[in-house]
Short mmCIF file of C-alpha atoms and ligand atoms in Angstrom, two decimals:
data_model
loop_
_atom_site.label_atom_id
_atom_site.label_comp_id
_atom_site.label_asym_id
_atom_site.label_seq_id
_atom_site.Cartn_x
_atom_site.Cartn_y
_atom_site.Cartn_z
CA MET A 229 10.30 11.55 -48.06
CA LYS A 230 8.54 9.31 -50.58
CA LYS A 231 10.27 6.33 -49.09
CA ILE A 232 8.95 7.18 -45.62
CA ILE A 233 5.38 7.55 -46.88
CA ALA A 234 5.64 4.32 -48.80
CA SER A 235 6.64 2.46 -45.69
CA LEU A 236 3.14 2.94 -44.28
CA THR A 237 1.28 0.03 -45.81
CA VAL A 238 -2.38 0.89 -45.81
CA ALA A 239 -5.14 -1.68 -45.93
CA LEU A 240 -3.52 -4.13 -48.27
CA VAL A 241 -3.54 -7.09 -45.97
CA SER A 242 -6.56 -9.18 -45.15
CA THR A 243 -7.55 -8.59 -41.56
CA CYS A 244 -10.14 -11.32 -41.14
CA ALA A 245 -7.82 -13.62 -39.14
CA MET A 246 -7.03 -10.92 -36.61
CA ALA A 247 -8.92 -10.01 -33.47
CA GLU A 248 -10.38 -6.53 -33.41
CA VAL A 249 -8.26 -3.95 -31.66
CA ASN A 250 -10.55 -1.95 -29.38
CA PHE A 251 -8.22 -0.35 -26.82
CA GLN A 252 -10.19 -1.91 -23.92
CA VAL A 253 -7.07 -2.43 -21.83
CA ILE A 254 -6.16 -2.17 -18.15
CA PRO A 255 -6.35 0.60 -17.08
CA LEU A 256 -9.38 1.32 -19.22
CA PRO A 257 -8.75 4.68 -20.91
CA GLN A 258 -11.16 7.45 -19.94
CA SER A 259 -12.25 7.97 -23.52
CA VAL A 260 -12.06 5.69 -26.56
CA VAL A 261 -13.82 7.07 -29.63
CA LEU A 262 -13.71 4.74 -32.62
CA ASP A 263 -14.22 6.02 -36.15
CA ALA A 264 -15.83 3.20 -38.11
CA SER A 265 -15.00 4.83 -41.42
CA GLY A 266 -11.45 3.52 -41.62
CA LYS A 267 -8.64 1.31 -40.54
CA THR A 268 -4.92 1.72 -40.68
CA THR A 269 -2.96 -1.42 -41.26
CA LEU A 270 0.51 -1.15 -39.94
CA MET A 271 3.49 -3.26 -40.80
CA ILE A 272 4.55 -2.93 -37.21
CA LYS A 273 7.85 -4.78 -37.15
CA GLY A 274 10.58 -2.52 -38.40
CA GLN A 275 8.19 0.38 -38.97
CA ALA A 276 9.66 3.78 -38.12
CA VAL A 277 8.67 5.64 -34.96
CA SER A 278 9.72 9.27 -34.79
CA TYR A 279 10.50 11.35 -31.72
CA PRO A 280 11.61 14.95 -31.22
CA ALA A 281 15.34 15.24 -31.80
CA ASP A 282 17.39 16.49 -28.82
CA ASN A 283 15.00 15.02 -26.24
CA ALA A 284 16.74 12.09 -24.54
CA ARG A 285 13.62 10.93 -22.68
CA MET A 286 11.59 10.88 -25.90
CA LYS A 287 14.40 8.97 -27.59
CA ARG A 288 14.22 6.48 -24.73
CA ASN A 289 10.43 6.32 -25.20
CA ALA A 290 10.99 5.49 -28.87
CA GLU A 291 13.32 2.71 -27.75
CA PHE A 292 10.54 1.36 -25.53
CA ALA A 293 8.31 1.39 -28.62
CA GLU A 294 11.01 -0.70 -30.27
CA GLU A 295 11.22 -3.09 -27.32
CA PHE A 296 7.44 -3.49 -26.89
CA LEU A 297 6.26 -3.23 -30.48
CA GLY A 298 9.22 -3.82 -32.78
CA LEU A 299 9.20 -0.26 -34.15
CA LYS A 300 12.34 1.47 -35.37
CA PRO A 301 13.32 4.74 -33.58
CA GLN A 302 14.06 7.65 -35.85
CA ALA A 303 14.77 11.20 -34.72
CA GLU A 304 12.44 13.76 -36.25
CA LEU A 305 14.22 16.00 -38.75
CA ALA A 306 15.86 18.87 -36.89
CA THR A 307 14.48 22.31 -37.67
CA LYS A 308 17.80 24.17 -37.68
CA GLY A 309 16.22 27.60 -38.29
CA ARG A 310 14.31 26.57 -41.41
CA LYS A 311 10.60 25.80 -41.48
CA LYS A 312 10.09 22.44 -39.81
CA ALA A 313 9.67 19.59 -42.28
CA LYS A 314 6.34 17.78 -41.99
CA ASP A 315 6.78 14.55 -40.11
CA THR A 316 5.14 11.77 -42.07
CA THR A 317 6.56 8.87 -40.10
CA PRO A 318 3.82 6.24 -39.58
CA VAL A 319 4.12 6.26 -35.79
CA ARG A 320 4.95 9.56 -34.11
CA LEU A 321 5.71 10.40 -30.49
CA THR A 322 5.25 14.03 -29.56
CA LEU A 323 4.81 16.33 -26.60
CA GLY A 324 2.52 19.33 -26.33
CA LEU A 325 -0.77 17.80 -25.25
CA THR A 326 -2.60 20.45 -23.23
CA SER A 327 -3.38 19.13 -19.75
CA ASP A 328 -2.69 19.97 -16.10
CA ASN A 329 -1.84 16.31 -15.59
CA PRO A 330 1.72 15.56 -16.73
CA ASP A 331 0.82 11.86 -17.14
CA ALA A 332 -2.00 12.56 -19.62
CA TYR A 333 -1.76 11.19 -23.15
CA GLN A 334 -3.75 10.95 -26.35
CA ILE A 335 -3.46 8.36 -29.10
CA THR A 336 -4.83 9.30 -32.50
CA VAL A 337 -5.11 6.68 -35.23
CA ASP A 338 -6.05 8.01 -38.65
CA LYS A 339 -5.03 7.66 -42.25
CA LYS A 340 -1.67 9.25 -41.52
CA GLY A 341 -0.81 6.58 -38.96
CA VAL A 342 -0.54 6.64 -35.20
CA LEU A 343 0.22 9.72 -33.12
CA ILE A 344 0.99 9.37 -29.41
CA GLN A 345 0.99 12.73 -27.77
CA GLY A 346 1.79 13.37 -24.11
CA ALA A 347 1.44 16.29 -21.73
CA SER A 348 4.99 15.30 -20.80
CA GLU A 349 7.36 12.43 -21.55
CA SER A 350 5.68 10.22 -18.94
CA GLY A 351 2.34 10.64 -20.70
CA VAL A 352 3.92 9.44 -23.94
CA PHE A 353 5.29 6.41 -22.07
CA TYR A 354 1.80 5.55 -20.80
CA GLY A 355 0.42 5.97 -24.32
CA ILE A 356 2.98 3.50 -25.62
CA GLN A 357 1.97 1.05 -22.87
CA THR A 358 -1.69 1.39 -23.88
CA LEU A 359 -0.87 0.78 -27.55
CA ARG A 360 1.27 -2.19 -26.53
CA LYS A 361 -1.56 -3.70 -24.47
CA SER A 362 -4.11 -2.97 -27.19
CA ILE A 363 -2.34 -4.90 -29.86
CA ALA A 364 -0.75 -7.59 -27.70
CA GLN A 365 -3.46 -10.01 -28.71
CA GLU A 366 -2.53 -9.71 -32.33
CA GLN A 367 -0.12 -12.26 -33.66
CA GLY A 368 2.12 -11.56 -36.58
CA ASP A 369 3.75 -8.40 -37.83
CA THR A 370 0.73 -6.69 -39.33
CA ILE A 371 -1.77 -4.86 -37.18
CA ALA A 372 -5.11 -3.47 -38.30
CA LEU A 373 -5.89 -0.49 -36.11
CA PRO A 374 -9.31 1.14 -36.28
CA TRP A 375 -9.26 4.89 -36.62
CA ALA A 376 -9.71 6.19 -33.13
CA VAL A 377 -8.95 8.83 -30.56
CA ILE A 378 -8.00 7.54 -27.10
CA LYS A 379 -7.55 9.90 -24.17
CA ASP A 380 -6.44 9.07 -20.67
CA GLU A 381 -4.84 10.39 -17.52
CA PRO A 382 -4.42 8.86 -14.05
CA ARG A 383 -6.68 9.93 -11.19
CA PHE A 384 -3.88 9.98 -8.60
CA GLN A 385 -0.39 11.45 -8.69
CA TYR A 386 0.89 8.77 -6.26
CA ARG A 387 0.43 5.26 -7.65
CA GLY A 388 2.52 2.97 -5.53
CA THR A 389 3.48 -0.62 -4.84
CA MET A 390 5.58 -1.73 -1.88
CA LEU A 391 7.99 -4.65 -1.90
CA ASP A 392 9.60 -6.00 1.28
CA CYS A 393 13.11 -7.28 0.51
CA ALA A 394 14.13 -7.50 4.18
CA ARG A 395 12.19 -10.61 5.20
CA HIS A 396 13.26 -12.35 2.01
CA PHE A 397 15.91 -11.08 -0.33
CA PHE A 398 15.24 -10.82 -4.05
CA PRO A 399 18.23 -10.34 -6.36
CA ALA A 400 18.96 -6.99 -7.98
CA GLU A 401 18.33 -8.41 -11.43
CA TYR A 402 14.84 -9.52 -10.38
CA ILE A 403 14.01 -6.06 -9.04
CA LYS A 404 14.23 -4.85 -12.64
CA THR A 405 11.62 -7.40 -13.70
CA PHE A 406 9.47 -6.27 -10.79
CA ILE A 407 9.81 -2.68 -12.05
CA ASP A 408 8.80 -3.80 -15.56
CA ILE A 409 5.64 -5.28 -14.06
CA LEU A 410 4.89 -2.04 -12.21
CA ALA A 411 5.40 -0.04 -15.40
CA LEU A 412 2.99 -2.32 -17.27
CA HIS A 413 0.38 -1.34 -14.67
CA GLY A 414 0.99 2.43 -14.73
CA VAL A 415 2.56 2.48 -11.25
CA ASN A 416 4.90 5.43 -10.66
CA LYS A 417 6.21 4.83 -7.10
CA MET A 418 8.02 1.77 -5.86
CA HIS A 419 8.19 1.84 -2.08
CA TRP A 420 11.12 -0.38 -1.17
CA HIS A 421 11.24 -1.84 2.35
CA LEU A 422 14.97 -2.43 2.73
CA THR A 423 15.54 -3.08 6.42
CA ASP A 424 13.84 -4.97 9.22
CA ASP A 425 14.46 -7.24 12.19
CA GLN A 426 15.15 -10.16 9.82
CA GLY A 427 17.70 -8.51 7.52
CA TRP A 428 19.47 -5.29 6.53
CA ARG A 429 19.71 -5.00 2.72
CA PHE A 430 21.16 -1.52 2.10
CA GLU A 431 24.92 -1.10 1.82
CA VAL A 432 26.10 1.79 4.01
CA LYS A 433 29.64 2.50 2.86
CA SER A 434 30.71 4.24 6.05
CA LEU A 435 29.33 1.35 8.15
CA PRO A 436 30.44 -1.66 6.12
CA ASP A 437 29.55 -4.26 8.77
CA LEU A 438 25.94 -3.19 8.80
CA ALA A 439 24.96 -4.88 5.54
CA LYS A 440 27.74 -7.46 5.62
CA LYS A 441 26.66 -8.91 8.96
CA GLY A 442 23.11 -7.60 9.28
CA SER A 443 21.96 -9.19 6.02
CA TYR A 444 22.53 -12.77 7.18
CA ARG A 445 20.36 -15.14 9.17
CA PRO A 446 21.34 -18.78 9.37
CA HIS A 447 17.80 -20.16 9.25
CA THR A 448 14.13 -19.18 9.29
CA ILE A 449 11.18 -20.39 11.32
CA LEU A 450 9.05 -23.00 9.56
CA GLY A 451 5.34 -22.43 9.21
CA SER A 452 3.82 -19.59 11.20
CA ASN A 453 5.08 -18.15 14.48
CA VAL A 454 3.01 -20.66 16.45
CA GLY A 455 5.05 -22.04 19.33
CA LEU A 456 7.53 -19.16 19.37
CA HIS A 457 7.18 -18.87 23.11
CA ASP A 458 7.73 -22.58 23.53
CA PRO A 459 11.31 -23.09 22.25
CA ASP A 460 10.92 -26.86 22.14
CA ASN A 461 8.18 -26.48 19.56
CA VAL A 462 9.93 -24.11 17.19
CA LEU A 463 11.17 -25.66 13.99
CA TYR A 464 13.59 -23.87 11.70
CA ASP A 465 14.66 -24.65 8.16
CA ASP A 466 18.37 -25.07 7.51
CA THR A 467 18.58 -22.53 4.70
CA PRO A 468 20.51 -19.33 5.37
CA GLU A 469 18.82 -16.17 4.05
CA GLU A 470 21.31 -13.54 2.98
CA GLY A 471 22.03 -10.74 0.55
CA PHE A 472 22.11 -6.98 0.28
CA TYR A 473 22.16 -4.42 -2.49
CA THR A 474 25.38 -2.56 -3.14
CA GLN A 475 25.10 1.14 -3.80
CA GLU A 476 26.29 0.54 -7.34
CA GLN A 477 23.43 -1.93 -7.92
CA LEU A 478 20.96 0.45 -6.31
CA ARG A 479 22.01 3.36 -8.51
CA GLU A 480 21.52 1.16 -11.56
CA ILE A 481 18.06 0.13 -10.35
CA VAL A 482 17.10 3.74 -9.57
CA ALA A 483 18.06 4.72 -13.13
CA TYR A 484 16.23 1.70 -14.58
CA ALA A 485 13.08 2.71 -12.70
CA ALA A 486 13.42 6.39 -13.65
CA GLU A 487 13.51 5.52 -17.36
CA ARG A 488 10.12 3.90 -16.76
CA TYR A 489 8.82 6.96 -14.86
CA ILE A 490 8.99 5.17 -11.52
CA THR A 491 10.49 6.83 -8.47
CA ILE A 492 11.91 4.49 -5.85
CA ILE A 493 11.04 5.54 -2.31
CA PRO A 494 13.41 3.72 0.03
CA GLU A 495 12.29 2.81 3.53
CA ILE A 496 14.59 2.56 6.53
CA ASP A 497 12.17 1.42 9.21
CA LEU A 498 12.90 3.13 12.54
CA PRO A 499 13.00 3.19 15.54
CA GLY A 500 11.40 -0.31 15.63
CA HIS A 501 12.03 -3.16 13.20
CA MET A 502 15.74 -2.50 13.78
CA VAL A 503 17.07 -5.70 15.34
CA ALA A 504 19.24 -6.58 12.31
CA ALA A 505 21.06 -3.26 12.86
CA LEU A 506 21.17 -3.79 16.64
CA SER A 507 22.82 -7.17 16.08
CA VAL A 508 25.75 -5.27 14.53
CA TYR A 509 25.65 -2.22 16.85
CA PRO A 510 24.19 -3.48 20.18
CA GLU A 511 25.10 -0.19 21.90
CA LEU A 512 22.22 1.43 19.98
CA GLY A 513 19.63 -0.65 21.88
CA CYS A 514 18.31 0.21 25.35
CA THR A 515 19.58 -3.01 26.96
CA GLY A 516 22.85 -3.26 25.05
CA GLY A 517 21.99 -6.73 23.78
CA PRO A 518 23.33 -9.10 22.67
CA TYR A 519 20.96 -9.21 19.68
CA PHE A 520 20.73 -11.52 16.68
CA VAL A 521 19.12 -11.11 13.25
CA ARG A 522 15.66 -12.49 13.87
CA PRO A 523 14.84 -15.83 12.24
CA TYR A 524 11.15 -15.44 13.16
CA TRP A 525 8.43 -12.84 12.56
CA GLY A 526 6.34 -10.48 14.62
CA ILE A 527 6.76 -7.25 16.55
CA ASP A 528 10.03 -7.22 18.44
CA PRO A 529 10.32 -5.38 21.76
CA ASP A 530 13.91 -4.35 21.00
CA VAL A 531 14.12 -0.99 19.23
CA LEU A 532 16.63 1.84 18.88
CA CYS A 533 17.36 3.65 22.15
CA ALA A 534 15.82 7.13 21.87
CA GLY A 535 17.99 8.53 24.65
CA ASN A 536 21.39 7.61 23.23
CA PRO A 537 22.87 10.45 21.12
CA LYS A 538 24.63 7.80 19.02
CA THR A 539 21.21 6.70 17.73
CA LEU A 540 20.57 9.96 15.89
CA GLU A 541 24.13 9.96 14.61
CA PHE A 542 23.55 6.45 13.24
CA ILE A 543 20.21 7.41 11.64
CA LYS A 544 21.74 10.46 9.97
CA THR A 545 24.67 8.45 8.64
CA VAL A 546 22.33 5.86 7.13
CA LEU A 547 19.84 8.39 5.74
CA GLY A 548 22.67 10.56 4.41
CA GLU A 549 23.79 7.65 2.24
CA ILE A 550 20.18 6.82 1.37
CA CYS A 551 19.82 10.37 0.02
CA ASP A 552 23.05 9.97 -1.96
CA VAL A 553 21.69 6.90 -3.71
CA PHE A 554 17.96 7.65 -4.03
CA PRO A 555 16.94 11.02 -5.55
CA SER A 556 13.31 10.64 -4.37
CA LYS A 557 11.79 13.70 -2.69
CA TYR A 558 10.13 11.35 -0.20
CA ILE A 559 12.15 9.14 2.12
CA HIS A 560 10.18 6.58 4.12
CA ILE A 561 11.27 6.22 7.74
CA GLY A 562 8.79 3.54 8.79
CA GLY A 563 7.71 4.21 12.38
CA ASP A 564 5.26 1.29 12.60
CA GLU A 565 5.01 -1.27 15.36
CA SER A 566 7.66 0.22 17.60
CA PRO A 567 6.92 -0.87 21.18
CA ARG A 568 7.83 1.64 23.89
CA LYS A 569 8.39 -1.03 26.53
CA ARG A 570 12.20 -0.74 26.55
CA TRP A 571 12.00 3.07 26.66
CA GLU A 572 9.86 2.89 29.82
CA THR A 573 12.68 1.34 31.83
CA CYS A 574 15.76 2.66 30.03
CA PRO A 575 17.63 5.33 32.07
CA LYS A 576 18.84 7.09 28.89
CA CYS A 577 15.34 7.26 27.37
CA GLN A 578 13.81 8.44 30.64
CA ALA A 579 16.51 11.11 31.02
CA LYS A 580 15.77 12.28 27.47
CA MET A 581 12.06 12.56 28.27
CA LYS A 582 12.87 14.64 31.31
CA GLU A 583 15.26 16.86 29.37
CA LEU A 584 12.61 17.51 26.70
CA GLY A 585 9.70 17.76 29.16
CA LEU A 586 7.82 14.88 27.49
CA GLN A 587 4.84 13.23 29.16
CA LYS A 588 4.55 10.02 27.13
CA GLU A 589 7.07 7.62 25.57
CA ALA A 590 5.22 8.03 22.24
CA GLN A 591 6.55 11.60 22.15
CA LEU A 592 10.09 10.24 22.05
CA GLN A 593 9.27 8.84 18.61
CA THR A 594 8.01 12.27 17.54
CA TYR A 595 11.26 13.77 18.88
CA ILE A 596 13.25 11.37 16.66
CA ASN A 597 10.99 12.10 13.68
CA LYS A 598 11.41 15.85 14.08
CA GLU A 599 15.18 15.49 14.19
CA VAL A 600 15.07 13.27 11.12
CA GLU A 601 12.76 15.71 9.35
CA LYS A 602 15.23 18.56 9.99
CA PHE A 603 18.07 16.42 8.69
CA LEU A 604 16.17 15.38 5.56
CA ALA A 605 15.22 19.02 4.93
CA THR A 606 18.93 19.88 4.69
CA LYS A 607 19.00 17.50 1.73
CA GLY A 608 15.78 18.85 0.23
CA ARG A 609 13.80 15.76 1.21
CA GLU A 610 10.60 15.04 3.14
CA LEU A 611 9.59 12.08 5.23
CA ILE A 612 6.83 9.54 4.95
CA GLY A 613 5.88 7.45 7.97
CA TRP A 614 3.35 4.71 8.73
CA ASP A 615 0.27 5.96 10.60
CA GLU A 616 1.75 5.22 14.05
CA THR A 617 3.73 8.43 13.53
CA LEU A 618 0.49 10.28 14.37
CA GLU A 619 0.53 8.97 17.94
CA GLY A 620 3.00 11.34 19.61
CA GLY A 621 2.17 14.19 17.22
CA LEU A 622 3.29 14.50 13.60
CA SER A 623 6.40 16.34 12.57
CA GLU A 624 5.60 19.41 10.50
CA ASN A 625 5.81 18.17 6.90
CA ALA A 626 5.28 14.46 7.42
CA THR A 627 3.28 12.45 4.91
CA VAL A 628 1.29 9.62 6.45
CA MET A 629 0.87 6.14 5.03
CA SER A 630 -2.43 4.88 6.41
CA TRP A 631 -2.25 1.10 6.84
CA ARG A 632 -4.31 0.33 9.96
CA GLY A 633 -7.51 1.13 8.13
CA PHE A 634 -8.58 4.56 6.86
CA LYS A 635 -8.66 6.25 10.26
CA GLY A 636 -5.04 7.45 10.36
CA GLY A 637 -5.37 8.81 6.84
CA ILE A 638 -8.55 10.71 7.70
CA GLU A 639 -6.96 12.17 10.82
CA ALA A 640 -3.83 13.21 8.93
CA ALA A 641 -5.79 14.78 6.03
CA ARG A 642 -7.84 16.78 8.54
CA LEU A 643 -4.54 18.05 9.97
CA HIS A 644 -3.58 18.99 6.39
CA HIS A 645 -0.89 16.36 6.07
CA ARG A 646 -0.49 14.45 2.86
CA VAL A 647 -1.72 10.87 2.90
CA ILE A 648 -1.18 7.64 1.00
CA MET A 649 -3.95 5.10 1.49
CA THR A 650 -2.89 1.52 1.96
CA PRO A 651 -5.35 -0.06 4.41
CA THR A 652 -4.83 -3.74 5.24
CA SER A 653 -8.48 -4.37 4.27
CA HIS A 654 -7.86 -3.60 0.57
CA CYS A 655 -4.12 -3.35 0.00
CA TYR A 656 -2.29 -6.14 1.83
CA ILE A 657 -1.47 -8.52 -0.97
CA ASP A 658 0.49 -10.78 1.37
CA TYR A 659 -2.97 -12.08 2.39
CA TYR A 660 -4.63 -15.08 0.75
CA GLN A 661 -6.46 -14.21 -2.45
CA LEU A 662 -8.74 -17.26 -2.55
CA LYS A 663 -10.99 -18.64 0.17
CA ASP A 664 -9.62 -22.14 -0.28
CA HIS A 665 -6.19 -22.00 1.38
CA ARG A 666 -5.24 -25.40 -0.02
CA ALA A 667 -5.25 -23.93 -3.51
CA GLN A 668 -2.50 -21.42 -2.62
CA PRO A 669 0.97 -21.34 -1.09
CA HIS A 670 1.14 -20.72 2.66
CA ALA A 671 0.44 -17.03 3.39
CA ILE A 672 0.43 -14.79 6.44
CA GLY A 673 -3.36 -15.17 6.78
CA GLY A 674 -6.19 -12.78 5.98
CA TYR A 675 -8.30 -12.83 2.83
CA LEU A 676 -7.95 -10.20 0.13
CA PRO A 677 -9.67 -11.28 -3.08
CA LEU A 678 -9.25 -9.41 -6.35
CA SER A 679 -12.75 -7.95 -6.04
CA LYS A 680 -11.92 -6.36 -2.68
CA VAL A 681 -8.78 -4.67 -4.03
CA TYR A 682 -10.86 -3.40 -6.94
CA SER A 683 -13.48 -1.96 -4.60
CA LEU A 684 -11.05 0.38 -2.83
CA GLU A 685 -12.07 4.04 -2.79
CA PRO A 686 -8.98 5.86 -1.48
CA VAL A 687 -10.79 9.11 -0.66
CA PRO A 688 -13.04 8.57 2.39
CA GLU A 689 -16.50 10.13 2.23
CA GLU A 690 -15.94 11.81 5.60
CA LEU A 691 -13.44 14.25 4.12
CA THR A 692 -14.42 17.66 2.80
CA PRO A 693 -13.33 18.44 -0.79
CA GLU A 694 -10.52 20.57 0.65
CA GLU A 695 -9.30 17.75 2.95
CA ALA A 696 -9.65 15.21 0.13
CA LYS A 697 -6.91 17.03 -1.77
CA TYR A 698 -4.42 15.68 0.77
CA ILE A 699 -5.01 12.09 -0.38
CA LEU A 700 -2.16 11.68 -2.83
CA GLY A 701 -3.04 8.15 -3.86
CA ALA A 702 -2.95 4.49 -2.94
CA GLN A 703 -0.66 1.49 -3.04
CA CYS A 704 -0.64 -2.22 -2.33
CA ASN A 705 1.95 -3.72 -0.04
CA LEU A 706 3.74 -7.01 -0.49
CA TRP A 707 5.32 -8.17 2.78
CA THR A 708 7.40 -11.26 2.27
CA GLU A 709 7.59 -13.25 5.49
CA TYR A 710 6.03 -16.14 3.59
CA VAL A 711 6.97 -15.14 0.04
CA LEU A 712 10.05 -17.06 -0.90
CA SER A 713 10.87 -16.56 -4.58
CA PRO A 714 10.34 -14.19 -7.53
CA ASP A 715 7.66 -16.55 -8.91
CA HIS A 716 5.90 -16.33 -5.58
CA VAL A 717 6.16 -12.49 -5.61
CA GLU A 718 4.40 -12.45 -8.99
CA TYR A 719 1.74 -14.91 -7.86
CA MET A 720 0.84 -12.64 -4.94
CA LEU A 721 1.02 -9.50 -7.07
CA LEU A 722 -0.90 -10.59 -10.16
CA PRO A 723 -3.62 -10.01 -10.98
CA ARG A 724 -4.29 -7.96 -7.83
CA LEU A 725 -1.99 -5.23 -9.14
CA ALA A 726 -4.28 -4.95 -12.19
CA ALA A 727 -7.17 -4.17 -9.83
CA MET A 728 -5.07 -1.61 -7.94
CA CYS A 729 -4.06 -0.09 -11.27
CA GLU A 730 -7.69 0.79 -12.00
CA VAL A 731 -8.09 2.19 -8.46
CA GLN A 732 -5.11 4.44 -9.20
CA TRP A 733 -6.13 5.42 -12.74
CA ARG A 734 -9.92 5.31 -13.18
CA PRO A 735 -11.99 8.39 -12.27
CA ALA A 736 -13.90 8.26 -8.97
CA GLY A 737 -17.04 6.15 -9.18
CA GLU A 738 -16.29 4.83 -12.67
CA LYS A 739 -15.38 1.24 -11.97
CA SER A 740 -17.25 -2.00 -12.52
CA PHE A 741 -15.66 -5.22 -11.30
CA GLU A 742 -17.66 -7.33 -13.73
CA GLU A 743 -16.63 -5.22 -16.70
CA PHE A 744 -13.01 -5.20 -15.44
CA THR A 745 -12.85 -8.99 -15.31
CA GLY A 746 -13.99 -9.03 -18.93
CA ARG A 747 -10.80 -7.18 -19.83
CA LEU A 748 -8.60 -9.20 -17.48
CA SER A 749 -8.19 -12.21 -19.77
CA ASP A 750 -6.27 -10.12 -22.31
CA MET A 751 -3.98 -8.89 -19.51
CA GLU A 752 -3.47 -12.50 -18.42
CA LYS A 753 -2.45 -13.40 -21.97
CA MET A 754 0.09 -10.62 -21.68
CA TYR A 755 1.37 -12.05 -18.38
CA ARG A 756 1.82 -15.43 -20.04
CA ARG A 757 3.59 -13.95 -23.03
CA LEU A 758 5.97 -12.05 -20.74
CA GLY A 759 6.56 -15.11 -18.55
CA TYR A 760 5.01 -13.62 -15.39
CA LYS A 761 3.43 -15.97 -12.86
CA TYR A 762 -0.06 -15.06 -11.67
CA CYS A 763 -2.96 -16.49 -9.74
CA THR A 764 -5.13 -18.00 -12.46
CA SER A 765 -8.41 -17.81 -10.60
CA TYR A 766 -9.99 -14.94 -8.74
CA GLU A 767 -12.84 -14.14 -6.41
C1 ACM B 849 2.93 -2.58 8.60
O1 ACM B 849 2.23 -3.38 7.96
N1 ACM B 849 3.51 -2.96 9.73
C2 ACM B 849 3.13 -1.22 8.15
ZN1 ZN B 850 16.83 3.73 25.68
#
């Protein structure tokens, strides 16, 4: 025991060369109370960090403390029926914080050392991230921490980020780095757009050709889609785009994310954005094809045939395997930008409408969604769809992702459906982030500066307090038509994700962009230290 106490070196080292630790990180904790009467100087490298024995997640948290801070994990002494020995380890991770919010944490720094206490294991993880960010500016192995009590909890239970890996493929190994970046920003949902007209990236074992063939396009349109309707003016690169994730890789990524308290919500976009699948199974389209994996962007008129019974069979096969790989309660089934033009003239679709007594083609999409919802329910899952799913009537338990502004989200909340806010105006980080386009890589268009992301209020004023409860949270979306590499992903993401992080964490009405930017430079130092690319100026 003496040895353990002795390993906490208190106030022996001069601290004048070190910057003050003040816990003013991103997200800014709700409460930071400093006690000017003392400081604890920690020999951080190699210092012990204790965790409750027999709790694998807390052990893993202690390993994160090792990875981020250089601490040495050490299981707390087991009680084994005797009175529990007092834990005098200099850094302690514990559970038992009283809070309704499982992500809540408290950090206490006093003469005994540092205690990170969580309402659950995820709270402890967020506490470790805050400590990591607080002392990241310090160089060397010795940290002078002021005595303090820091308390925080996120405002929203759903704190998402979407990545599109269909338009451009990013390797499995990089997805782990992406997840590390999300974890650094307190995100707990990664919405993964895995399929689209331009590529199918999810291995379906019972349909092996789907990913093998549907994940390949020989070239991609250069520049924007200008000239698409004038074939003589379309220029393509000569670089094939290919790749898909095997189920083995996906399981590994799911586990990697889960250790970091991130749930991956996979998206299979249907019934539109399906041409890559139609290129492999043309009988699932209204015209029968032939189809090819699209080397250009935009909304394609070719969609799954709603009147062909094979379509639902196909969807259930794919989603069945999705559920095998992804344990997420929510499964995203897209539903956006699905033109009904083919359905209007397709004999099978028209016969289906007649059979079901439907008045509008939009109701065919609701019919598919209801069937999918029933299927997902057999697996204990629920569906999320983009706000177009409101058009023909929502299926019973659908959650709506409001992207075409706030309107769809308001409508859904009033119908008592859960909502995730991701309006293009504040959340589409595929848009330019600076006014001067020449200072940035080619982007899809638009203008979404850091300040605009920061200004997002996900709960519209129009909602009553009761309706507001249906807003689960917010997320930013990174579509990748024009995002070509991992470096480019990070450039689009950072620092806008830092702004979204405060939208997701800070209490309503307690944000100041000016004050936030004062804290951003420390976060940028962190990005540099971790080797992340980011946009170095902001507006
Ligand atoms: C979308 O941006 N099409 C959801
Ligand atoms: Zn049809």
